[in-house]
Short mmCIF file of C-alpha atoms in Angstrom, two decimals:
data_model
loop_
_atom_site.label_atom_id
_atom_site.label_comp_id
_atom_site.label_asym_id
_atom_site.label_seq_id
_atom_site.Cartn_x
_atom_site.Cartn_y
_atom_site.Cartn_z
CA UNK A 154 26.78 -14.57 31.76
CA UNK A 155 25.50 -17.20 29.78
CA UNK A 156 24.62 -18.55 26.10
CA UNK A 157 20.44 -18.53 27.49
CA UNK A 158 18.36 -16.46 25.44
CA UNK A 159 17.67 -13.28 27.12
CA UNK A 160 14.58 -12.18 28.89
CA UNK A 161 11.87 -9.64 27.92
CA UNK A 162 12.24 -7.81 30.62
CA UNK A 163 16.51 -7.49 30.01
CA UNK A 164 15.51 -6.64 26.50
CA UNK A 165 12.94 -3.85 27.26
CA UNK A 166 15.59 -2.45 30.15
CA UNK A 167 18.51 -2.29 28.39
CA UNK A 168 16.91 -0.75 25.04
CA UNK A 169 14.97 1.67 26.51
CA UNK A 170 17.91 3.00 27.97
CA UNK A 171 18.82 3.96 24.71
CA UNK A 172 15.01 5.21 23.67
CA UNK A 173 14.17 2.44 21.59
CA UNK A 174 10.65 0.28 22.59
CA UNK A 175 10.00 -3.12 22.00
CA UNK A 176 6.54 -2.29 19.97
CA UNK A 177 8.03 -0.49 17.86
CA UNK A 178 10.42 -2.85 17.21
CA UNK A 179 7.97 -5.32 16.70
CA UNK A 180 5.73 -3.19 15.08
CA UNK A 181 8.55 -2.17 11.87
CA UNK A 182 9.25 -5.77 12.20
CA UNK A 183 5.59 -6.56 11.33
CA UNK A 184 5.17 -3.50 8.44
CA UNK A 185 8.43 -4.75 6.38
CA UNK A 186 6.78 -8.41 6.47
CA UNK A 187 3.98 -7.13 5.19
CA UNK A 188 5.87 -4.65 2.39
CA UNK A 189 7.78 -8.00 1.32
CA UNK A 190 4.76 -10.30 1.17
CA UNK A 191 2.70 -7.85 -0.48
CA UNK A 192 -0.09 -6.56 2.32
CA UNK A 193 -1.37 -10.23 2.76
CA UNK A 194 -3.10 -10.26 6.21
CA UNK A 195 -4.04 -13.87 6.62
CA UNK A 196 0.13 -13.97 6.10
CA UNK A 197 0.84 -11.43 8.99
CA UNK A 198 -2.02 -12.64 11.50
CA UNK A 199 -0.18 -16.43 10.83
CA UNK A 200 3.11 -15.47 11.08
CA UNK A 201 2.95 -13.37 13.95
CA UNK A 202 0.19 -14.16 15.90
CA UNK A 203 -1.96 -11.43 15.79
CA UNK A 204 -5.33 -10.49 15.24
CA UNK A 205 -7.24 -10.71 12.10
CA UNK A 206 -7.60 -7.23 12.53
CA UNK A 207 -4.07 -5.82 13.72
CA UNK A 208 -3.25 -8.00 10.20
CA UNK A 209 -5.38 -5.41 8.08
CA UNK A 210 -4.01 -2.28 9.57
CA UNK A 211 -0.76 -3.54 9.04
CA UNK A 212 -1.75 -4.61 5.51
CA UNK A 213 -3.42 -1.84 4.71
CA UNK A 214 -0.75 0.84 5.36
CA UNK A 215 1.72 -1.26 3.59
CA UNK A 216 -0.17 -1.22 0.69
CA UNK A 217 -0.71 2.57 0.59
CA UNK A 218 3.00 2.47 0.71
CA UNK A 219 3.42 -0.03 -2.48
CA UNK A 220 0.75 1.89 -4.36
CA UNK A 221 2.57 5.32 -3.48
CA UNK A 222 6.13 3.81 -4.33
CA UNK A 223 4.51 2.57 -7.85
CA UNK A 224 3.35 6.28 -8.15
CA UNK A 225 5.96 7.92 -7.78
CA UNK A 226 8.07 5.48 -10.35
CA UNK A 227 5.35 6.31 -13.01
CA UNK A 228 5.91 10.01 -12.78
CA UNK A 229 9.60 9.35 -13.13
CA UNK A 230 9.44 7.49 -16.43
#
């Protein structure tokens, strides 16, 4: 017991235990990023070290989610 950060491997243990993965984690962690930046890739691939392409699937599905949330408030009005 200690005030060190804790390891990977304690993480990825512990939670799944309870069914949750670190990539997915990770990977929602990633997507609401991109929903709050607007789907900018060069953003994502900067901010979380990734790959220019892992940036634009990431970007790209968050945008089909803005453009389908900005659908579905125009057929409310």
């Amino acid at each position: 017991m200690g005030t060190e950060p804790v390891s990977a491997e304690y993480l990825k243990r512990h939670l799944l235990h309870q069914g949750v993965y670190l990539e997915r984690i990770r990977g929602d962690r990633v997507l609401h990023e991109a929903l709050t930046v607007g789907a900018d890739p060069l953003h994502l691939a900067l901010v979380f070290n990734m790959s220019h392409t892992a940036a634009s699937r990431y970007a790209a599905i968050a945008q089909s989610l803005l453009d389908e949330q900005i659908e579905q408030a125009a057929e409310g009005e």
